[in-house]
Coordinates of C-alpha atoms in Angstrom, one line a residue:
Chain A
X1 CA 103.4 81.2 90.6
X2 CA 104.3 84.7 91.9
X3 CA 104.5 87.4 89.4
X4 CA 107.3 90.2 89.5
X5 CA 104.7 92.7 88.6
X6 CA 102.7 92.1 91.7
X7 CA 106.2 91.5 94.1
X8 CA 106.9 94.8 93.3
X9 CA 103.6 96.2 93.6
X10 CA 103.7 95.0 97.2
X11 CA 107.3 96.2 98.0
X12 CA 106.8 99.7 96.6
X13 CA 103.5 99.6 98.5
X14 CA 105.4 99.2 101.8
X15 CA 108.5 101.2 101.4
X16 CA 107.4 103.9 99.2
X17 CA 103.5 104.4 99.7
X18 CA 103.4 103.8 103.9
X19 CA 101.5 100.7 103.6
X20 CA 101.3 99.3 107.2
X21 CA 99.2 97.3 109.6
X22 CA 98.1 100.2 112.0
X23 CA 96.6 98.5 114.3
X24 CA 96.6 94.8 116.2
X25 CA 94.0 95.4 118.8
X26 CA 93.0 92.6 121.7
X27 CA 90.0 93.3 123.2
X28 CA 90.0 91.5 126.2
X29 CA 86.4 91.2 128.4
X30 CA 86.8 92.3 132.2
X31 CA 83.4 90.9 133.3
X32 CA 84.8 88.2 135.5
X33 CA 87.2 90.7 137.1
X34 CA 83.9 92.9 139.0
X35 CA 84.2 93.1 142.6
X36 CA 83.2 95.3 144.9
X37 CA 85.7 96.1 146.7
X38 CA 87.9 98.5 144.1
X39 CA 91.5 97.3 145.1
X40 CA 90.3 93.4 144.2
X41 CA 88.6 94.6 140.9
X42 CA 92.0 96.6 140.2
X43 CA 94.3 93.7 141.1
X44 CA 91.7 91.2 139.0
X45 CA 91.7 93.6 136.2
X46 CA 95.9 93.9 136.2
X47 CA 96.1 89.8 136.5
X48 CA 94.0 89.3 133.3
X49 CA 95.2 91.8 131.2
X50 CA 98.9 90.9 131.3
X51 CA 98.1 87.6 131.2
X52 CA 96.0 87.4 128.0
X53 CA 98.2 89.8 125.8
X54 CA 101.8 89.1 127.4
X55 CA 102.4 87.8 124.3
X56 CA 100.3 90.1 122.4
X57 CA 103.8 92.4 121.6
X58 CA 106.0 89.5 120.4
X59 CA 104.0 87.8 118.3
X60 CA 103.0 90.8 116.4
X61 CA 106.7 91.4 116.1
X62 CA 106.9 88.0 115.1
X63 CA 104.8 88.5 111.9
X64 CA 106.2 92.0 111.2
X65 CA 109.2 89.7 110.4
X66 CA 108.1 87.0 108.7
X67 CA 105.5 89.0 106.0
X68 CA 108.0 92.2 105.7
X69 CA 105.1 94.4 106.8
X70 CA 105.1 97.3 109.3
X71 CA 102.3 96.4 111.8
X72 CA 102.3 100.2 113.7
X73 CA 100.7 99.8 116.9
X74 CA 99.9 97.0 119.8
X75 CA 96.4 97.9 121.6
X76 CA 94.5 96.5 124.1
X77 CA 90.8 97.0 124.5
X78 CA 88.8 96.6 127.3
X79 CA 85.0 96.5 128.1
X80 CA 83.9 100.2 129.7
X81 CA 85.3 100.8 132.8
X82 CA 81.7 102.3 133.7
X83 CA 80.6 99.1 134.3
X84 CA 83.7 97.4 136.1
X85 CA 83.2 100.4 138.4
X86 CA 79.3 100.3 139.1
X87 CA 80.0 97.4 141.4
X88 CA 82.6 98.9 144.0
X89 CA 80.2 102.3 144.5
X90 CA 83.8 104.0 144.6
X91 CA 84.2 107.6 143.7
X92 CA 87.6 107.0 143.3
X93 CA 87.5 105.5 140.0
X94 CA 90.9 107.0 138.6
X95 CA 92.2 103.7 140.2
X96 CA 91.1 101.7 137.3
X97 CA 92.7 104.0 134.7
X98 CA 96.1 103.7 136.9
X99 CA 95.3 99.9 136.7
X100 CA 94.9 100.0 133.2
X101 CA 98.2 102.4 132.5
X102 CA 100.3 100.0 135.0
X103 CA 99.1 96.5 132.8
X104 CA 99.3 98.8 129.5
X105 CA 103.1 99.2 130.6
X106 CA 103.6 95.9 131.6
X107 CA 102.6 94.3 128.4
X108 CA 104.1 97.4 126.5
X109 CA 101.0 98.2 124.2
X110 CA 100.6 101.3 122.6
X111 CA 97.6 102.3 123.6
X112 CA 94.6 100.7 125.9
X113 CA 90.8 101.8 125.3
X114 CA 87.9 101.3 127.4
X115 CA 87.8 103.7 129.9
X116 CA 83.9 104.3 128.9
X117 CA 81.2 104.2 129.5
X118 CA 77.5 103.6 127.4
X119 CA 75.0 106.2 128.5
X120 CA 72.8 106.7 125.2
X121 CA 69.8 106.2 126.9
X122 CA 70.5 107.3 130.4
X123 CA 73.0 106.9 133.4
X124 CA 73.4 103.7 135.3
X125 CA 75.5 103.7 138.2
X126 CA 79.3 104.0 137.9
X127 CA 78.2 106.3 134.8
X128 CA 78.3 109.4 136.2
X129 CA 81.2 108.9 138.4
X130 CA 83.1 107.7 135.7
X131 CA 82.8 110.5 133.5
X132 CA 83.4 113.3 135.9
X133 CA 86.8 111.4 136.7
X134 CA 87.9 111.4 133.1
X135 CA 90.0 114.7 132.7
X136 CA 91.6 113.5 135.5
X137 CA 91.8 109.7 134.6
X138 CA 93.3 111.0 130.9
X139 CA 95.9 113.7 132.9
X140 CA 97.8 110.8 135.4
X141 CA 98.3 108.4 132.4
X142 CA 99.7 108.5 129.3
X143 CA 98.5 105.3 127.3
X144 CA 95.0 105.3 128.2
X145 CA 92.2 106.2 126.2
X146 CA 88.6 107.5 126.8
X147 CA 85.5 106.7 125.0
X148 CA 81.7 108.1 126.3
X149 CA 78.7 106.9 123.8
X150 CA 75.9 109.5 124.1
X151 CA 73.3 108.4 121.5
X152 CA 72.3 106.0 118.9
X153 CA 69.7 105.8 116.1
X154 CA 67.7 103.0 118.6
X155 CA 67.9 105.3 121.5
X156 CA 68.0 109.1 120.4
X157 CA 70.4 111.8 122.4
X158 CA 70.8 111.7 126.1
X159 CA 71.5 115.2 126.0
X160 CA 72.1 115.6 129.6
X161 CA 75.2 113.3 129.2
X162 CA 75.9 115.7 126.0
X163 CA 76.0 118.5 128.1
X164 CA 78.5 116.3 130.6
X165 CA 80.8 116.3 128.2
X166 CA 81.2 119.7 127.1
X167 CA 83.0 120.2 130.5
X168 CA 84.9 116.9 130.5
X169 CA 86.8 117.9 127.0
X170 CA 87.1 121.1 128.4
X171 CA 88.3 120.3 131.9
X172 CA 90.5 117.2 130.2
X173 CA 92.5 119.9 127.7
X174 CA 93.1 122.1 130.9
X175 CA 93.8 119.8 133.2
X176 CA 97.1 118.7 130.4
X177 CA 97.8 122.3 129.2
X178 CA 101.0 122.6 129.8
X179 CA 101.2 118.8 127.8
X180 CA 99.7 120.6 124.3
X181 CA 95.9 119.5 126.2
X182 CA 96.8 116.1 125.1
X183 CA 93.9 114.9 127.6
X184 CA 91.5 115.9 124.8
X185 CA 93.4 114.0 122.1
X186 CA 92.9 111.0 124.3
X187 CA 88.9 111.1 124.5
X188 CA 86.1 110.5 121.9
X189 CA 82.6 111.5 122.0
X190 CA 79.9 108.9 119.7
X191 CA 77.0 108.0 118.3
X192 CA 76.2 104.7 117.6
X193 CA 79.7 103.6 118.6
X194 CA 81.0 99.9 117.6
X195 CA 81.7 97.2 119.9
X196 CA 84.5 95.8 118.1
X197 CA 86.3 99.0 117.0
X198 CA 90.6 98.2 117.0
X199 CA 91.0 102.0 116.5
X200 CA 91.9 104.5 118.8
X201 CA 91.1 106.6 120.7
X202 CA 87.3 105.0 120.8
X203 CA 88.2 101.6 121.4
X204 CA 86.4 99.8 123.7
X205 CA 85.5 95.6 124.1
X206 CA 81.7 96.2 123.8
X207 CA 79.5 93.8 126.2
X208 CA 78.8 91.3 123.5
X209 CA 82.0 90.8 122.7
X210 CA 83.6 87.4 123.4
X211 CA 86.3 86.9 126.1
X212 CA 89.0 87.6 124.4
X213 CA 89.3 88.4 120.6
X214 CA 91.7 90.2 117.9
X215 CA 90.5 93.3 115.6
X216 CA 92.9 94.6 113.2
X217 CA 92.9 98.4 111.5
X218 CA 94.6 98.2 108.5
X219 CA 95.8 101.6 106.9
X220 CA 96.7 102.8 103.5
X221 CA 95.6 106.2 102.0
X222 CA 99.0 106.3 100.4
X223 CA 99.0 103.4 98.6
X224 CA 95.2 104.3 97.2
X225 CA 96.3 108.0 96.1
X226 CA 99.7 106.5 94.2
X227 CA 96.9 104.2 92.7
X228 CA 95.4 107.4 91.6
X229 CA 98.6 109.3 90.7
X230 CA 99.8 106.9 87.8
X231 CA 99.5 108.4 84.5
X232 CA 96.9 105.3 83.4
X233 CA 94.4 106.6 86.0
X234 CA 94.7 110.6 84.6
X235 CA 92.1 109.7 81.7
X236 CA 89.6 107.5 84.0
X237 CA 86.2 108.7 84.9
X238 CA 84.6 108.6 88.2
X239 CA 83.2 104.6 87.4
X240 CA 87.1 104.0 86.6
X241 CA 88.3 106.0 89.5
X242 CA 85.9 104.2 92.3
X243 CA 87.2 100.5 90.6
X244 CA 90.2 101.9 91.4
X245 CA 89.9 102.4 94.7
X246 CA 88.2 99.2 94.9
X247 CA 90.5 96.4 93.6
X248 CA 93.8 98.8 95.8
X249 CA 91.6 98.3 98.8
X250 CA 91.1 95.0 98.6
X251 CA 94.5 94.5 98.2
X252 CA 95.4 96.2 101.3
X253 CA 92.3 94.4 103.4
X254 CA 93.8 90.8 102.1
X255 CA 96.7 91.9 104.0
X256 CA 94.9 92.8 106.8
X257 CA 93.0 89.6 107.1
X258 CA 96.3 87.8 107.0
X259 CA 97.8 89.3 110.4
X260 CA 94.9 89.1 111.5
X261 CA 94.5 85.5 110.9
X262 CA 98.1 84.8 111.9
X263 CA 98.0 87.1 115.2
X264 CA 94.5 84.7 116.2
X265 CA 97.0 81.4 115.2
X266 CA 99.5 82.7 117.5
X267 CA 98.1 84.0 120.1
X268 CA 95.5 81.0 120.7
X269 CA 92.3 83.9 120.6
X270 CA 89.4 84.4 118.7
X271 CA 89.8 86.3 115.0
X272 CA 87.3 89.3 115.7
X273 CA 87.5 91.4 112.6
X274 CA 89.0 93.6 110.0
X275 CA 88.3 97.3 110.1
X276 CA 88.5 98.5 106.5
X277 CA 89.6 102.2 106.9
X278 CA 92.3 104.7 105.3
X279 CA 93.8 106.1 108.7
X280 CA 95.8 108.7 107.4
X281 CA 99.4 109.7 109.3
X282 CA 101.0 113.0 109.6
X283 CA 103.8 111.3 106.8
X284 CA 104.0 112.6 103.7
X285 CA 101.9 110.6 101.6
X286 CA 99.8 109.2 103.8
X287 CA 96.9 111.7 103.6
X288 CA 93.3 110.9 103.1
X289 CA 93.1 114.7 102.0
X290 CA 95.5 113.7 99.2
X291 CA 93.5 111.2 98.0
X292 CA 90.4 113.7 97.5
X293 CA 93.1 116.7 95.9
X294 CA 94.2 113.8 93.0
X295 CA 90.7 112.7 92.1
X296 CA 90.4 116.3 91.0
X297 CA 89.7 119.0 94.1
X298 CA 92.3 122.2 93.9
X299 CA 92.3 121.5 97.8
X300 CA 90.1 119.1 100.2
X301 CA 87.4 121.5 101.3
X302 CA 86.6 122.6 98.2
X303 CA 82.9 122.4 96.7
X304 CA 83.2 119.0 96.0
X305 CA 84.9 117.2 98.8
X306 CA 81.4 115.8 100.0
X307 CA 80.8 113.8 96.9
X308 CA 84.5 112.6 96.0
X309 CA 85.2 111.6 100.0
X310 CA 81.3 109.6 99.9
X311 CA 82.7 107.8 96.8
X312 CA 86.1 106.9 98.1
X313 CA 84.6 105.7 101.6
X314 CA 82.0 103.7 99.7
X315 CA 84.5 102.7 97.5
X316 CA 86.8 101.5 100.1
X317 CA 84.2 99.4 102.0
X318 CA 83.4 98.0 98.3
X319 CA 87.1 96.5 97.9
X320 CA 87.2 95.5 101.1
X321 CA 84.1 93.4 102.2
X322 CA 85.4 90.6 100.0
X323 CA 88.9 91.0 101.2
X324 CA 88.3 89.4 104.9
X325 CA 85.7 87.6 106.2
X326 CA 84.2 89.5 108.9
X327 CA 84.3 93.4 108.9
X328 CA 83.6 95.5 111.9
X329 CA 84.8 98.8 113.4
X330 CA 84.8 101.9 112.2
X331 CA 85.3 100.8 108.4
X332 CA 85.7 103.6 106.0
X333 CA 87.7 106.8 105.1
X334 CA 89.1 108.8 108.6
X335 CA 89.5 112.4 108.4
X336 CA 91.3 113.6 111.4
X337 CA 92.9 117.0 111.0
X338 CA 96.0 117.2 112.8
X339 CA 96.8 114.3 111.4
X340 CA 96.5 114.1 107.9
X341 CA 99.0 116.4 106.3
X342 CA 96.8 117.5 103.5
X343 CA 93.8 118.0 105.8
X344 CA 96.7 120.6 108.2
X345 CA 97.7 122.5 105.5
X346 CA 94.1 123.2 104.0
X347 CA 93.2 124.2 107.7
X348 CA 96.4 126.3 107.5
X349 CA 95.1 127.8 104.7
X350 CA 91.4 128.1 105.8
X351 CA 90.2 126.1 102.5
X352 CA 89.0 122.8 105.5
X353 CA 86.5 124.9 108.1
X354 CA 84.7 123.1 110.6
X355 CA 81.4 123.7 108.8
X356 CA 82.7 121.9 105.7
X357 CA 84.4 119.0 108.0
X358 CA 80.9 118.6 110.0
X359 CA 79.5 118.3 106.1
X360 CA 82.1 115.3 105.3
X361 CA 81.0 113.5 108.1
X362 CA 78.0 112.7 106.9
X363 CA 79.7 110.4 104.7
X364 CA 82.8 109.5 105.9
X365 CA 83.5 106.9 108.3
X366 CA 83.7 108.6 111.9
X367 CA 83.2 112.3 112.5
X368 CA 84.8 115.5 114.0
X369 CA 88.2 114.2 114.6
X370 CA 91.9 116.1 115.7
X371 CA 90.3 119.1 115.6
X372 CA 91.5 122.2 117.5
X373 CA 89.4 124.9 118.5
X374 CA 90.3 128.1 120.5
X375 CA 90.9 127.3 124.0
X376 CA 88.3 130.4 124.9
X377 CA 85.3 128.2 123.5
X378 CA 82.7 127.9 125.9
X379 CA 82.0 123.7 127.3
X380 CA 78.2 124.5 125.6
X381 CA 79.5 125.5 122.2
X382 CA 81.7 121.9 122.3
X383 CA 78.3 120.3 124.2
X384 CA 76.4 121.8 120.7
X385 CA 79.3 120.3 118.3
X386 CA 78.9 117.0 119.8
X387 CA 74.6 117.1 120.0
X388 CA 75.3 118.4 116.0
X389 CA 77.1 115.8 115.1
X390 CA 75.6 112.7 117.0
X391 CA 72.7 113.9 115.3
X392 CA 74.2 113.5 111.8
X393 CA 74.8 110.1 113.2
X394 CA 71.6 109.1 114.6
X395 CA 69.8 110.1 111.3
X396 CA 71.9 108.3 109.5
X397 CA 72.5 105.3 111.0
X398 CA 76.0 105.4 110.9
X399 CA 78.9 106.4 113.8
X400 CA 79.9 109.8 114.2
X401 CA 82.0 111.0 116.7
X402 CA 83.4 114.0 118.2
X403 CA 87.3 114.4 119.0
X404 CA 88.3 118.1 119.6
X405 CA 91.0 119.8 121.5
X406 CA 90.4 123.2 123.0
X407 CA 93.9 124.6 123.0
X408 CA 93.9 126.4 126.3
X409 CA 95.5 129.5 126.4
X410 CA 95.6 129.8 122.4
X411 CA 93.8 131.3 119.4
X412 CA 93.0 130.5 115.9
X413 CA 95.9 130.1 113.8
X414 CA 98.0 129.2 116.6
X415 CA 99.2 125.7 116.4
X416 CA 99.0 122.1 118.7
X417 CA 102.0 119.8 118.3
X418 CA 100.6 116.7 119.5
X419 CA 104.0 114.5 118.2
X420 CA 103.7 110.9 116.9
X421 CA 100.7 109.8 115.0
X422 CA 98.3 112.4 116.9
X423 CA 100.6 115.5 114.2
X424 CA 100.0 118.6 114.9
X425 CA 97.6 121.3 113.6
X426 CA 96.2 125.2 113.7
X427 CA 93.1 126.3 116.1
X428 CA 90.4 126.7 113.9
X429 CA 87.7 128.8 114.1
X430 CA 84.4 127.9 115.8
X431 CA 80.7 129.9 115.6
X432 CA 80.7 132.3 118.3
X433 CA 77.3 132.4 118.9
X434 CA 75.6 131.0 122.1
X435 CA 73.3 127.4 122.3
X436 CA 73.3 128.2 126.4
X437 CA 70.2 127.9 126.5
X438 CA 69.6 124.7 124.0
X439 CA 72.3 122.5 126.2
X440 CA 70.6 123.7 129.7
X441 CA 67.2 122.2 128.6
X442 CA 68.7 118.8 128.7
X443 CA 66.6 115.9 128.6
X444 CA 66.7 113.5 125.7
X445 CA 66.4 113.6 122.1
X446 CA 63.8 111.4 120.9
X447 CA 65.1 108.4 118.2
X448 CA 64.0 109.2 114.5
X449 CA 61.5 107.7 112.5
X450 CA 63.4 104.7 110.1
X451 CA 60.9 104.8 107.8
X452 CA 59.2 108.6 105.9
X453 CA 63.1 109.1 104.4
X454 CA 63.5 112.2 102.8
Chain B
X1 CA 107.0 77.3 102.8
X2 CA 108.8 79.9 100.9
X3 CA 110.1 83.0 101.0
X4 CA 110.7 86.0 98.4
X5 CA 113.8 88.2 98.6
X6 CA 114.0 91.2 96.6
X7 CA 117.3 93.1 96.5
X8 CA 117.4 96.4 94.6
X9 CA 120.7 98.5 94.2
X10 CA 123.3 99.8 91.8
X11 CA 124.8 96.9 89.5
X12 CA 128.4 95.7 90.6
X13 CA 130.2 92.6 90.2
X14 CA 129.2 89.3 92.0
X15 CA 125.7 90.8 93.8
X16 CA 124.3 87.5 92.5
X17 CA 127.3 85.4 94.2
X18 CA 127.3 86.9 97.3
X19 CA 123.7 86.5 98.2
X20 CA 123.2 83.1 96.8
X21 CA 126.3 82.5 99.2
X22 CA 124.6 83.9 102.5
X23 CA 121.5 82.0 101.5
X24 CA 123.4 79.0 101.5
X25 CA 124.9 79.3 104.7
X26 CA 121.6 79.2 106.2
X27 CA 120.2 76.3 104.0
X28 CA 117.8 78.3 101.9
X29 CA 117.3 76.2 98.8
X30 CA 116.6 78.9 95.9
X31 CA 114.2 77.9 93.7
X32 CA 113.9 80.5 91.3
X33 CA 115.3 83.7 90.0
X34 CA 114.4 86.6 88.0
X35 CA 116.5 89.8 87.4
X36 CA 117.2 92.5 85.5
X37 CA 118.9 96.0 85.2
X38 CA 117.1 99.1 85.0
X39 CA 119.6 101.6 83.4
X40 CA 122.1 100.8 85.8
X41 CA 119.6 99.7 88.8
X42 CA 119.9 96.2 89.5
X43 CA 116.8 94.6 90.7
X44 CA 116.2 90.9 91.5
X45 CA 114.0 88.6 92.9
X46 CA 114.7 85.1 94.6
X47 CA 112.2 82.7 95.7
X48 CA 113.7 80.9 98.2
X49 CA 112.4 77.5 100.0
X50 CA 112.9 77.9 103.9
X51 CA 111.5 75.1 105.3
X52 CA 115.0 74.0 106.1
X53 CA 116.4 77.0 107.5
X54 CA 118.9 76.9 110.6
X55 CA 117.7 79.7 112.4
X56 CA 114.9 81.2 113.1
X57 CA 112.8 83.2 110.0
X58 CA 112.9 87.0 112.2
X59 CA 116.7 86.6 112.1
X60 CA 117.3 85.3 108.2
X61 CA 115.7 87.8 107.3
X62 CA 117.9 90.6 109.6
X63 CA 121.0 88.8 108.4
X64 CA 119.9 89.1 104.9
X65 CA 118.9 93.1 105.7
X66 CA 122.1 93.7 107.2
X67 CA 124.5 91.7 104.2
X68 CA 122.4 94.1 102.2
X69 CA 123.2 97.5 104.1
X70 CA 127.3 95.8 103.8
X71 CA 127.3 95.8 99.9
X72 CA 124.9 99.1 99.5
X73 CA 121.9 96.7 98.2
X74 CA 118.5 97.0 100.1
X75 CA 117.7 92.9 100.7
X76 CA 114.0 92.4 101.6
X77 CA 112.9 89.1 102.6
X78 CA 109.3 88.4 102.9
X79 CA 106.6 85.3 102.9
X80 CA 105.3 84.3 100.1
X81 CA 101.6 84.4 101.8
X82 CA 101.9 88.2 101.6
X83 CA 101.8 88.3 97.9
X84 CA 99.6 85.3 97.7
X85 CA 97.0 86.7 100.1
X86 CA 97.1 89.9 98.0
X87 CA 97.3 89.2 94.8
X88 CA 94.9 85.9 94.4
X89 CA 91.5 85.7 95.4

C-alpha cells in the first residue's frame, strides 16, 4: 500500500524541488542512409529520422500526463555525421546539418546531436571536412548540436585535431556574435566520449549502438540539496551525508528507469539506458553548486569543493546503479557555469576560477562546461584548455570535455545571456600566457601507461 | 490500474463532495482516502481505480487540474507506478 509520507515526498519533489525527466533522447543509427551522392544521403537521412521518432514527441507527452512528471526535453541522436559524409566526398557538408535541423523541426525535438565526428586517433575522410564546416553548420541552424572526440585513454591525444578545434570554437562564437556566440554553446570538445550519451550538447548514436534505441537523463540537484537542507541532515557526518545522497538518487533514477521503460513500451524501440547525472538548471534551486554550499562550503570554489563534489558524484552513481538496470552516458554530477545558478554567482564573485573548475573535473562527471572566456583569447589558448583537459581525462579514464564560449567583442566580467536552459553567465578570466608553440608541434599524444599508478 | 490524486488548498466547505463528484462523472471508483488539515491547509489524498475511466487518462487528469484552479485547490493526479517505482525496491 502507498504511504502519504512517500506521496508527498514525490509531489514536493516535483513541484517544489524541480524534479524532472530532462532528457528522452532517441538515438537513431544513419548507417543504412550512406550514399554517395549527398542529396540521396540527405533525403535518406530526412525519411528515417521523421519516421522513427514521429512519435517520439507525443508519447513523451503521453507519460508526462499519466506519471505527473515534467519530462523537459525531446532529443534525437544520430551517429557522426563524419561518417555519413565520408561517402559523398562533398565539401559541402553543411547540407546534412540543414538536413538534420529540417527533420529536427519536423518531428519538433528539442535538440538533435550527432553532427561529429571521432578523430582520437587520426582523421579519416569526411573528418576534416566536417569539422571545418562546423561554425558554419552550428550558425544556419538552431537545434543542432556538435560533438568532435579528440582523445581517449586507448588512443592518447590527436593533438593536430586539438589544435583544429581551437579555431572551430573560435570561428563558431564569431560566426553567431551578434546571437550571444551561441555557436559555441552548441559544440563540445571530449575525451573518451560515450556512445550512448542522452545529454546535450555531446550527444551522438555511437557506431555500436543498435538501430534505434531510447537514453534518458534524468535530473535532480534540487531535490538532493532539499535532502540536505532538512534540519535531520544538519547533525550527519560525511558517511551520513553520502547515504544521503544515495538513497535521494536512487529515488530519482527509479523514476528515470520508468519513462524510460514506458517511452521503449510506446514507442516499439529498444530501452538503451539511464544516465545518472544532477544536470543543474539556471532555476532557483536547481544548482549542483548548492548542493556543494549545504554540505558545508561558504561558496563552491572554495578549498574543499574537490573532495565534497568527488563525494556527491560518487555518491550519486552509488544510488543510482541499483535504480535502473543499464547505466550509460555521462552519469554523474554536471557542473556547467552559466547554468547552474550557484556556479554564476560564485563566478560573479570570482570565488569559481577556471583553475579551480579544471580541478573539479577531475572528479566530476564531464569537464569544462558553459564557460565564457574573453572573446580576445587566442584559438591556441582554447586549443591548450581542451589538450589540459582531455588530458585529465585520458589519465583517468573517465570523459572530460571542453564547452567554452569566447564572447566576441567582450571582457571579463561582462556577461552572456544564452536564455533557456543554456542561463547566462560573466567572462571569466583565462591565463594570458602563450602555448603557441606547444599547439604548433602537433602530432599525437602518446596513451598512458594503465598500470605504475601513482 | 490506479491512480493517486492529491489536492492541497485552504479548507472550505464541501472540497471533499465536489471532487468525489467529478471523479464520479468519469467513473473513477475511489478506493481509498486519507486527509487532514494542517492549521488551516487542507491536504488529501485519493487513490482512485481508473481502469474504467471514460476518457482518456491525459485528459482526467487536465479536467481534475482545471476543477482544481475553479475552487482555488491544486488537484494532482498521478499513477500509482510513480510512487511504486520510487519508493519500493
Amino acid at each position: 500500500m502507498l504511504e502519504t509520507r512517500d506521496i508527498l515526498e514525490t509531489i514536493s519533489m516535483i513541484q517544489d524541488e524541480n524534479l524532472d525527466i530532462r532528457t528522452v533522447t532517441m538515438g537513431i543509427s544513419l548507417l543504412d542512409c550512406i550514399d554517395s551522392n549527398i542529396d540521396v544521403a540527405c533525403q535518406n537521412i530526412y525519411n528515417k529520422i521523421t519516421n522513427k521518432a514521429k512519435n517520439l514527441v507525443s508519447v513523451c507527452q503521453g507519460i508526462e500526463k499519466e506519471l505527473g512528471i515534467p519530462i523537459i526535453n525531446k532529443r534525437i541522436s544520430v551517429t557522426p555525421i563524419a561518417m555519413i559524409a565520408a561517402a559523398t566526398h562533398s565539401k559541402d557538408v553543411v547540407k546534412f546539418a540543414l538536413t538534420l535541423e529540417k527533420a529536427a523541426r519536423a518531428v519538433g525535438v528539442n535538440f538533435i546531436g550527432g553532427y561529429s565526428a571521432l578523430v582520437q586517433k587520426g582523421f579519416a575522410a569526411g573528418d576534416k571536412e566536417l569539422i571545418e564546416s562546423i561554425p558554419e553548420a552550428l550558425s544556419v541552424t538552431d537545434h543542432v548540436c556538435s560533438s568532435v572526440n579528440i582523445g581517449s585513454t586507448k588512443t592518447g591525444i590527436n593533438m593536430d585535431a586539438v589544435a583544429m578545434m581551437g579555431k572551430v570554437v573560435r570561428r563558431a562564437a564569431e560566426l553567431t556574435a551578434d546571437r550571444q556566440c551561441i555557436g559555441a554553446a552548441k559544440l563540445v570538445v571530449f575525451c573518451n566520449a560515450p556512445e550512448d550519451n542522452p545529454f546535450m550538447a555531446g550527444a551522438f548514436h555511437g557506431p555500436g549502438e543498435p538501430d534505434c534505441v531510447i537514453n534518458v537523463g534524468v535530473s535532480g540537484p534540487g531535490v538532493v540539496r532539499a535532502a540536505l537542507a532538512r534540519p535531520e541532515a544538519q547533525s550527519l557526518d560525511l558517511s551520513g551525508v553520502a547515504d544521503l545522497i544515495k538513497r535521494t538518487a536512487f529515488k530519482i533514477t527509479r523514476m528515470g528507469q520508468l519513462v524510460a521503460m514506458r517511452a521503449s513500451e510506446r514507442l516499439g524501440v529498444q530501452f538503451g539506458i539511464v544516465d545518472l547525472s544532477l544536470a543543474p538548471t539556471p532555476a532557483v534551486g536547481d544548482s549542483v553548486a548548492h548542493i556543494l554550499e549545504e554540505i558545508g562550503l561558504e561558496s563552491v570554489g572554495a578549498c574543499g569543493t574537490t573532495a565534497c563534489l568527488a563525494m556527491l558524484n560518487d555518491a550519486v552513481k552509488k544510488g543510482g546503479v541499483m535504480a535502473t538496470s543499464h547505466v550509460g552516458g555521462l552519469s554523474g554530477a554536471f557542473i556547467p557555469v552559466t547554468e547552474d545558478a550557484g556556479m554564476i554567482d560564485a563566478a560573479r564573485s570570482g570565488a569559481l576560477t577556471i583553475e579551480k573548475l579544471e580541478a573539479m573535473t577531475a572528479v566530476c562527471s564531464v569537464g569544462l562546461d558553459m564557460i565564457n572566456i574573453p572573446g580576445d583569447t587566442p584559438s591556441e589558448v582554447i586549443s591548450a584548455l581542451i589538450a589540459d583537459e582531455a588530458a585529465i581525462g585520458m589519465v583517468n579514464s573517465k570523459t572530460t570535455a571542453v564547452r567554452v564560449i569566447p564572447a566576441i567583442g567582450l571582457e571579463v566580467g561582462e556577461e552572456l545571456d544564452f536564455g533557456g536552459l543554456l542561463g547566462s553567465g560573466p567572462v571569466m578570466p583565462i591565463s594570458g600566457y602563450s602555448p603557441l608553440k606547444f599547439i604548433n608541434r602537433g602530432g599525437r599524444i602518446p596513451a598512458p601507461l594503465q598500470s605504475l599508478k601513482n | 490500474m490506479k491512480a493517486v490524486l492529491t489536492v492541497v488548498g485552504k479548507d472550505a466547505v464541501g472540497i471533499l463532495a465536489k471532487v468525489s463528484t467529478e471523479c464520479a462523472k468519469y467513473n473513477v471508483n475511489i478506493l481509498d482516502v486519507s486527509q487532514s488539515i494542517l492549521q488551516d491547509m487542507f491536504c488529501m489524498i485519493m487513490i482512485g481505480d481508473v481502469d474504467k475511466l471514460n476518457v482518456p487518462f491525459g485528459e482526467f487528469s487536465d479536467a481534475m487540474a482545471k476543477m482544481g484552479d475553479e475552487i482555488n485547490m491544486s488537484i494532482h493526479v498521478m499513477h500509482e507506478d510513480l510512487f511504486n517505482s520510487m519508493h519500493r525496491i
